[in-house]
Coordinates of C-alpha atoms in Angstrom, one line a residue:
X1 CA 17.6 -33.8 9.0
X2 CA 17.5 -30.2 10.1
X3 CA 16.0 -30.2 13.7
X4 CA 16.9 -29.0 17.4
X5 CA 16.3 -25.6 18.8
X6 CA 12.9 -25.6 20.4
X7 CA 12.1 -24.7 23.4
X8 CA 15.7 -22.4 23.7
X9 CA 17.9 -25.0 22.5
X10 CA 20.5 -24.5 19.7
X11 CA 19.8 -26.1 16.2
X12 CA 21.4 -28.9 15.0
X13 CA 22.4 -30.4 11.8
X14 CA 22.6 -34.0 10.5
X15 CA 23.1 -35.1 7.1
X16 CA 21.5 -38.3 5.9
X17 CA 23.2 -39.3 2.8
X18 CA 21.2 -42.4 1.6
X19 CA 17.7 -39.7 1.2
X20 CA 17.4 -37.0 -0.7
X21 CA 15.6 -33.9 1.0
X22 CA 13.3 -32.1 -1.3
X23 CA 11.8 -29.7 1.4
X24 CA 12.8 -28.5 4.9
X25 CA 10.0 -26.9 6.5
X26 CA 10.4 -26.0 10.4
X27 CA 8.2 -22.4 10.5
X28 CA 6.7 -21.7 13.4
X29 CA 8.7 -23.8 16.1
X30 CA 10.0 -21.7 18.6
X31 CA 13.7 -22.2 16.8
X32 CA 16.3 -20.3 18.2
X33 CA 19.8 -19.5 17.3
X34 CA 21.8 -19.6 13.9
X35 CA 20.9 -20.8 10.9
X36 CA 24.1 -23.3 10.7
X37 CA 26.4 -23.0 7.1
X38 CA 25.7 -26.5 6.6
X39 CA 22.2 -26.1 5.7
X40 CA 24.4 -25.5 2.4
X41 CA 24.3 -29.3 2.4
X42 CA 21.0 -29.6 1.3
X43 CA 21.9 -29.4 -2.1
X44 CA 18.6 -30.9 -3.4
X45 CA 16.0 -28.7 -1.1
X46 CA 13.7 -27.2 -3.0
X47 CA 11.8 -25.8 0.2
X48 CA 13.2 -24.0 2.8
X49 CA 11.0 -22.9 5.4
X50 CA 12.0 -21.5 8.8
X51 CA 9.4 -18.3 8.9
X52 CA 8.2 -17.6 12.1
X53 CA 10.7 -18.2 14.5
X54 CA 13.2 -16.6 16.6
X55 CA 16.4 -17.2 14.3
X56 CA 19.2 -14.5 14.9
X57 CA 22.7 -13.8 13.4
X58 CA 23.3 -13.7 9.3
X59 CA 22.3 -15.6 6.8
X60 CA 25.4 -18.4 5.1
X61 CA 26.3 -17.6 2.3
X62 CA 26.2 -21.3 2.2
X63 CA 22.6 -21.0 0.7
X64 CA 24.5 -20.6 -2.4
X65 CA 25.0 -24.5 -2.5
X66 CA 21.1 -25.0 -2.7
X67 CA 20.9 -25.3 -7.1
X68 CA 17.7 -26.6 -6.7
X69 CA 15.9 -23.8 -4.1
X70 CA 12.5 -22.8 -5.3
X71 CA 11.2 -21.3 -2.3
X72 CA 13.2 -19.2 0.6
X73 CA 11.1 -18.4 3.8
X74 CA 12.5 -17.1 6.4
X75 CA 10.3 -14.3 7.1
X76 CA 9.6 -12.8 10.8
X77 CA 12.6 -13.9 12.3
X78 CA 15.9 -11.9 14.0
X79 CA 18.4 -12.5 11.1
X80 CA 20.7 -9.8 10.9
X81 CA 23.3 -8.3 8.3
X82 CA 22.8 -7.8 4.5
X83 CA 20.3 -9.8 2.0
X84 CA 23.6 -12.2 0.3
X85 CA 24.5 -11.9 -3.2
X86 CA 24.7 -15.4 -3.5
X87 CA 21.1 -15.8 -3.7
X88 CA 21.3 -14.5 -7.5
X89 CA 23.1 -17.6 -8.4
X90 CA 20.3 -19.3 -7.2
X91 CA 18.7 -19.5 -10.7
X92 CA 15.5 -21.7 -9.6
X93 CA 14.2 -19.5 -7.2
X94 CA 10.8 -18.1 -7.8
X95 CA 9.9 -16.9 -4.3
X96 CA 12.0 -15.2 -1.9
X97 CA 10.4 -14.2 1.7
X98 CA 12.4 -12.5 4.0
X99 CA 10.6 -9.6 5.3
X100 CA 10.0 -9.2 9.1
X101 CA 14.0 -9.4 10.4
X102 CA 16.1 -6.9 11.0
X103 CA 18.2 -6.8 7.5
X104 CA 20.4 -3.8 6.3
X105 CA 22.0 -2.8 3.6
X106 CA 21.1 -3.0 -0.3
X107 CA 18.6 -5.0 -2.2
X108 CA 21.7 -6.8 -4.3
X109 CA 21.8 -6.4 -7.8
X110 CA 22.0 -10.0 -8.4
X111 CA 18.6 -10.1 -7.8
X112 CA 18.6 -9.7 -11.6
X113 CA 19.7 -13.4 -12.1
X114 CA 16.6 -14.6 -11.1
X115 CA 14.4 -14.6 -14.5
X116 CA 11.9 -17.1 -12.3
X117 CA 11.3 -15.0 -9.6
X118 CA 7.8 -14.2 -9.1
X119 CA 7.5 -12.9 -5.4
X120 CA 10.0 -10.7 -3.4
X121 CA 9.1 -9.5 0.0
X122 CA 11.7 -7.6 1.8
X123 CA 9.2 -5.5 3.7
X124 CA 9.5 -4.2 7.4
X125 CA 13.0 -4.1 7.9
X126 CA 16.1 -1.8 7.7
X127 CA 17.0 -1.6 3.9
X128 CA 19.0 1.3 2.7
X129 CA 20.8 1.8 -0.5
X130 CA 18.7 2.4 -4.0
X131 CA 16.3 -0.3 -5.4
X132 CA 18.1 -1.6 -8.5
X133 CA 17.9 -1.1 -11.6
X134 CA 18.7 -5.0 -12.4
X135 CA 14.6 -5.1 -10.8
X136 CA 13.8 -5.0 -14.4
X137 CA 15.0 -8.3 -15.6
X138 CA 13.4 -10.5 -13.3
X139 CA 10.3 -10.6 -15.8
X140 CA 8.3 -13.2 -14.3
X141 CA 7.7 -11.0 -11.0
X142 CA 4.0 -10.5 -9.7
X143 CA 4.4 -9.2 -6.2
X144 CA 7.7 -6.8 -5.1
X145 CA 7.4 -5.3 -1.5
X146 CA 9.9 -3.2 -0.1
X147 CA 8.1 -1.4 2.1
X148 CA 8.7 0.2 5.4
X149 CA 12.9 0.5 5.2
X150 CA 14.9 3.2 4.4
X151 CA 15.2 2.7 0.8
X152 CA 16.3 6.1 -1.3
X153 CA 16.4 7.3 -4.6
X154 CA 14.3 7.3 -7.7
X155 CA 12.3 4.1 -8.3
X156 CA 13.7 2.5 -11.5
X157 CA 11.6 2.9 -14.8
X158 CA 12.8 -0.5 -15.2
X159 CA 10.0 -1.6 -13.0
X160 CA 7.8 -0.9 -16.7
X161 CA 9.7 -4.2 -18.0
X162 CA 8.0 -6.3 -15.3
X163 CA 4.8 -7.3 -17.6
X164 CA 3.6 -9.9 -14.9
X165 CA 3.4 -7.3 -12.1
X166 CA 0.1 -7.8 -9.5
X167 CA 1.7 -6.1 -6.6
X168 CA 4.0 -3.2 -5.8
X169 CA 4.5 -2.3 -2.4
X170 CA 7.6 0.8 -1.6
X171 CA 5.1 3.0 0.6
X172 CA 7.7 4.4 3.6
X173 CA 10.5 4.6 2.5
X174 CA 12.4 7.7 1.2
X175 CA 12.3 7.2 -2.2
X176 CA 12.1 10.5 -4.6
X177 CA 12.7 12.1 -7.9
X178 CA 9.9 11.7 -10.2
X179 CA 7.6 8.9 -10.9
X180 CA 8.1 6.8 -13.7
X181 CA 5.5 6.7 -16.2
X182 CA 6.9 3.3 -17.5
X183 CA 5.4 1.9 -14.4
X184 CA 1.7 3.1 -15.7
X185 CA 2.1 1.1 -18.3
X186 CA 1.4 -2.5 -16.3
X187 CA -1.7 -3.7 -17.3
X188 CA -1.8 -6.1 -14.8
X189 CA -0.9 -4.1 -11.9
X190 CA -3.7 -4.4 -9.3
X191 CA -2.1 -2.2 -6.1
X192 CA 0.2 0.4 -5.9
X193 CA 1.5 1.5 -2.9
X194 CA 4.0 4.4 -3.5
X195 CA 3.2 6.8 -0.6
X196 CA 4.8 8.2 2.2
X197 CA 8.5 9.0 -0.2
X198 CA 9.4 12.2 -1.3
X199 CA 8.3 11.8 -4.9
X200 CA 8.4 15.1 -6.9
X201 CA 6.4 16.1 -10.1
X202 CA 2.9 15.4 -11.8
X203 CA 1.0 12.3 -12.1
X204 CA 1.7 10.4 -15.3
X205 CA -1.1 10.9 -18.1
X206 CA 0.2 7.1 -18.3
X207 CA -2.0 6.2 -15.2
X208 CA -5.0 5.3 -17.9
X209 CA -3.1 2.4 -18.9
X210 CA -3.2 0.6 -16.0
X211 CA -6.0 -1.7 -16.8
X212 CA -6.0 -3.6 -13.5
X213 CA -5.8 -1.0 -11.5
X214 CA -8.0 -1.2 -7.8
X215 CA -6.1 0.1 -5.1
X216 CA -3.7 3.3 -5.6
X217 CA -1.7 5.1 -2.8
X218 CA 0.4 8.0 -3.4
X219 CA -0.6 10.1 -0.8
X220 CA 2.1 11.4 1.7
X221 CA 4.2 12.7 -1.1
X222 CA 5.4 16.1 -2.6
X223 CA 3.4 15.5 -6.0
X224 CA 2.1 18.3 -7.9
X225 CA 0.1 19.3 -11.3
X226 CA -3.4 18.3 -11.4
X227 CA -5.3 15.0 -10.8
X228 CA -4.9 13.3 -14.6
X229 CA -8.5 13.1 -16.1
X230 CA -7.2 9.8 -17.6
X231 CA -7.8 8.1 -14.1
X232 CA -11.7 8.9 -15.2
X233 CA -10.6 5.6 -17.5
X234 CA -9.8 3.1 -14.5
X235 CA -12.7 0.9 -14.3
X236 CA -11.7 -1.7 -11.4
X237 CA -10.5 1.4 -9.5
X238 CA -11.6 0.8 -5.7
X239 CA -9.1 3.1 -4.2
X240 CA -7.7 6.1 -4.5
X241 CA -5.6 8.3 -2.1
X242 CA -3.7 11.2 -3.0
X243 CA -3.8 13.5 0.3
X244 CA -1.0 15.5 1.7
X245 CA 0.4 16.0 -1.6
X246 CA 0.3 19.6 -3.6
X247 CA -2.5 19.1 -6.2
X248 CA -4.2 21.6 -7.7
X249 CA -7.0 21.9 -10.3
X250 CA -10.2 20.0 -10.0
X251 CA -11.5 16.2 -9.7
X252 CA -12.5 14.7 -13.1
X253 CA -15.9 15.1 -13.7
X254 CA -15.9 11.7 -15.2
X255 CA -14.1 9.9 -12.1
X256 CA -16.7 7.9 -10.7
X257 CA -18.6 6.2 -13.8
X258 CA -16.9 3.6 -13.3
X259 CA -19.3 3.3 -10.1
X260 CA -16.2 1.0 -8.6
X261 CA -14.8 3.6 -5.8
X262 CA -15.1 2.8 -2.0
X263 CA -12.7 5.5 -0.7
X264 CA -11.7 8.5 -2.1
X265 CA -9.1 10.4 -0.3
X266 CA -8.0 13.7 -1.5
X267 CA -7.2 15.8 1.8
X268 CA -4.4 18.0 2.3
X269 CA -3.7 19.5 -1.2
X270 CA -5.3 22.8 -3.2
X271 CA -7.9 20.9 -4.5
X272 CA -10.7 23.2 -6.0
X273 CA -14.0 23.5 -8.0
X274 CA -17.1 21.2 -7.1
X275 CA -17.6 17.5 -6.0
X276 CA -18.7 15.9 -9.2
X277 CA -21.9 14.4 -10.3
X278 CA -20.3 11.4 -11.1
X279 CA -19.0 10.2 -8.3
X280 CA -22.8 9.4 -7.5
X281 CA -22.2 5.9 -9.2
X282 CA -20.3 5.2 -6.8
X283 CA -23.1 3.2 -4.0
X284 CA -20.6 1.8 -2.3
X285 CA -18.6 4.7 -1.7
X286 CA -17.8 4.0 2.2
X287 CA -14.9 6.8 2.4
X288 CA -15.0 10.9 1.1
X289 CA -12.2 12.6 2.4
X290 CA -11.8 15.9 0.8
X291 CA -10.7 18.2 3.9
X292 CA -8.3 20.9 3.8
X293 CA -8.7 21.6 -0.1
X294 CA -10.0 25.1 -1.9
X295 CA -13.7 23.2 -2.9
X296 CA -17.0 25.2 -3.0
X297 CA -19.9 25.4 -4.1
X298 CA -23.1 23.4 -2.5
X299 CA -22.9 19.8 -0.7
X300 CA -24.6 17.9 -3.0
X301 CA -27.9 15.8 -2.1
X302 CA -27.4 12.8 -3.6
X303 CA -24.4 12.1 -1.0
X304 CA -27.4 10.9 1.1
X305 CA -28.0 8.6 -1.5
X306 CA -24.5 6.5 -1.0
X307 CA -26.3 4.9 2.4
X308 CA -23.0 2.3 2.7
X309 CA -21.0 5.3 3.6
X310 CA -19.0 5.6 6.8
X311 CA -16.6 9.2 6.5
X312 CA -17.4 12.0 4.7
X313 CA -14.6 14.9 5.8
X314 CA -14.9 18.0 3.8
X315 CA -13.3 20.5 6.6
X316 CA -11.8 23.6 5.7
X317 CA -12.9 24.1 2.5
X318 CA -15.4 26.5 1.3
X319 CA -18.5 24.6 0.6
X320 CA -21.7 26.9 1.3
X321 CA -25.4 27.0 1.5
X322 CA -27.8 24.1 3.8
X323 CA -26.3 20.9 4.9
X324 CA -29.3 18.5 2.7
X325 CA -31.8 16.8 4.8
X326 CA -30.5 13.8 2.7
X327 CA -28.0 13.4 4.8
X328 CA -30.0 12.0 7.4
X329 CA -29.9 8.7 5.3
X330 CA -26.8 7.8 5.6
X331 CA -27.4 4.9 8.5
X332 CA -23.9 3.6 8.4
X333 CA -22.7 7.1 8.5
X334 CA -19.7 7.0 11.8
X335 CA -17.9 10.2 11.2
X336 CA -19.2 13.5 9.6
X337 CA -16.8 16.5 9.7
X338 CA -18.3 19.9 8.2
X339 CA -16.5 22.9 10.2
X340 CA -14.2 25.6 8.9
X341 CA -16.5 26.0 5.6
X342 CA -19.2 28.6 5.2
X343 CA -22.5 26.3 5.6
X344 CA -25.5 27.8 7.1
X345 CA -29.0 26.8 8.7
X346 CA -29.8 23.5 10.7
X347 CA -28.4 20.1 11.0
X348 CA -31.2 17.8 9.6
X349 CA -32.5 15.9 13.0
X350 CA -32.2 12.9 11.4
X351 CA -28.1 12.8 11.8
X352 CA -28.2 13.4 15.1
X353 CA -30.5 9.9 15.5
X354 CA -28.1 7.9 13.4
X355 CA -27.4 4.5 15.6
X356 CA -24.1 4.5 14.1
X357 CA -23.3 8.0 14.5
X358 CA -19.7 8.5 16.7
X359 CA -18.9 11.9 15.7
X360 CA -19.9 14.7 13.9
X361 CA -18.2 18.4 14.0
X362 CA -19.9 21.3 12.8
X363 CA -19.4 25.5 13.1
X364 CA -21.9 25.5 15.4
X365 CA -19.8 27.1 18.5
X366 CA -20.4 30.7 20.1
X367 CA -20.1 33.6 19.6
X368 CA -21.0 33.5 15.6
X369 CA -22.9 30.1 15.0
X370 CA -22.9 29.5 11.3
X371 CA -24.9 26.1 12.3
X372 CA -27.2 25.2 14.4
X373 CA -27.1 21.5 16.0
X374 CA -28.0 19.7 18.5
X375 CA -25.6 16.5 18.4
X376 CA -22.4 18.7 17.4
X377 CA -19.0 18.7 18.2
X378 CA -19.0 22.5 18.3
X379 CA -16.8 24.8 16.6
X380 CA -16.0 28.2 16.6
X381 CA -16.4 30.0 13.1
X382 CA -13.3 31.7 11.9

């Protein structure tokens, strides 16, 4: 069948005409050297696994020949060159892995053949070009991950045709333009990572649609407007970042009824008004990360009540009054950062006897203490 190439050797190819080979699965086999054209052969394979090797050069265009293909691996090798066209005449195919190599150019537009296709990952590699707007006929997709390339342009609204959609992965990239509120439409979407672009504008009021929702990244952007109260609506939510973005405004006072939040990460934007009551639901909150916004007002006691939390970061903002004796019930508390606000009094003793405790920053440092603390990274009041 398809064999050769471990231990350094080159790969081999023989055809054995009285069998028919419904599956060629070599991953993770020390292969090395091309994949040969006459893998095209195979014209009943309905497998093709070779992830996990050490593959090199470009991938045939003889892959074409393989009707019957359901399933491409050939992640996390060295294959070089562009993603081939013919793979959209590949009409059975419902899962295409290639991620992991070192592939360039354009996600092909004949990716729109492939009505079947219910996972793409083309993630970790060199991809340029604009994602395309064909993405929007391949209805059966669940999972579509682009990340990490160099991938620009807007992200298509088409994506909102993709009813089936779990999984959408385009975080690093430099996508930009505006987001689409088509794609807050998906009911079934479950994560959505869309950080680290240049998007532009507000956050859809369309965001309450999404149903699914549990994990949503869109920090790292240029975003602005307000946080949507219609995210108040997400009841599966689990995550949510939106630092280093330009937000303004304040957090829904409804956000955490949902009591479903672990991490909340909101740093890095012109955040204002108070942390709300009702993100005291939330008991297993294990991540508050508010730094670097315009908040104020008191820190509230009931944080002590979240004892499964692990960060709370609320630097530079302009929180005043006591740090709450409450805190000291955090147990699982590993990083507390307070300084740059306009808090006064004691640290609670209790923090500084935490067993988990690994750091904890406070303006407590000469000439002006605001704080007084004996377990404190000290800083200087400005």
């Amino acid at each position: 069948i398809l064999g050769g190439a471990i231990g350094g050797s080159e790969m081999d190819v023989e055809l054995v005409e009285e069998d028919i080979v419904v599956a060629i699965e070599l991953d993770e086999n020390n292969l090395q050297g091309r994949l040969p054209d006459e893998v095209g052969f195979f014209v009943d394979v309905r497998t093709l696994a070779l992830f996990g090797n050490s593959l090199s050069g470009t991938i045939p265009s003889t892959v074409a020949n393989l009707r019957s293909l359901q399933k491409l691996w050939l992640d996390n090798n060295q294959f070089i060159g562009r993603i081939p066209s013919q793979l959209g005449d590949l009409i059975n195919l419902d899962d295409i892995v290639i991620k992991g190599n070192q592939l360039s150019g354009s996600v092909p537009s004949e990716i729109g053949n492939l009505d079947r296709l219910e996972r793409f990952w083309a993630d970790n590699m060199a991809l340029s070009g604009t994602i395309p707007t064909e993405i929007g006929l391949c209805t059966a997709m669940e999972d579509f991950f682009v990340d990490v390339n160099d991938l620009r342009g807007p992200l298509p609204s088409e994506f909102g045709r993709l009813t089936n959609l779990k999984d959408l992965r385009a975080f690093k990239n430099e996508l930009d333009g505006t987001l689409p509120s088509q794609i807050f439409t998906l009911s079934k979407l479950r994560v959505a990572y869309l950080d680290s672009n240049k998007f532009v504008g507000t956050i859809p009021r369309q965001i309450g649609q999404l149903a699914a929702i549990q994990d949503l990244q869109l920090f790292g952007n240029d975003l602005t407007g307000t946080m949507p109260r219609e995210l108040a609506s997400l009841q599966h939510l689990a995550v949510l970042r939106l630092e280093d973005n330009d937000l303004q405004g304040s957090v829904p006072n409804q956000l955490g009824l949902s009591g479903s939040l672990l991490r909340l990460s909101l740093s890095g934007n012109r955040i204002g008004g108070t942390i709300p009551n009702s993100l005291s639901s939330c008991r297993d909150l294990r991540r508050i990360q508010l730094d670097r916004n315009n908040f104020a007002g008191s820190l509230p006691s009931w944080i002590g009540t979240l004892t499964d939390l692990l960060t709370l970061n609320v630097q530079s903002n302009g929180f005043e009054g006591a740090i709450p004796t409450e805190f000291g019930d955090l147990e699982n508390l590993e990083d507390l950062t307070l300084q740059d606000n306009d808090l006064s009094g004691t640290v609670p003793v209790q923090l500084c006897q935490l067993p988990s405790f690994m750091e904890f920053s406070a303006d407590c440092g000469e000439p002006n203490p605001e704080v007084e603390c004996e377990c404190c990274i000290c800083f200087s009041s400005m």
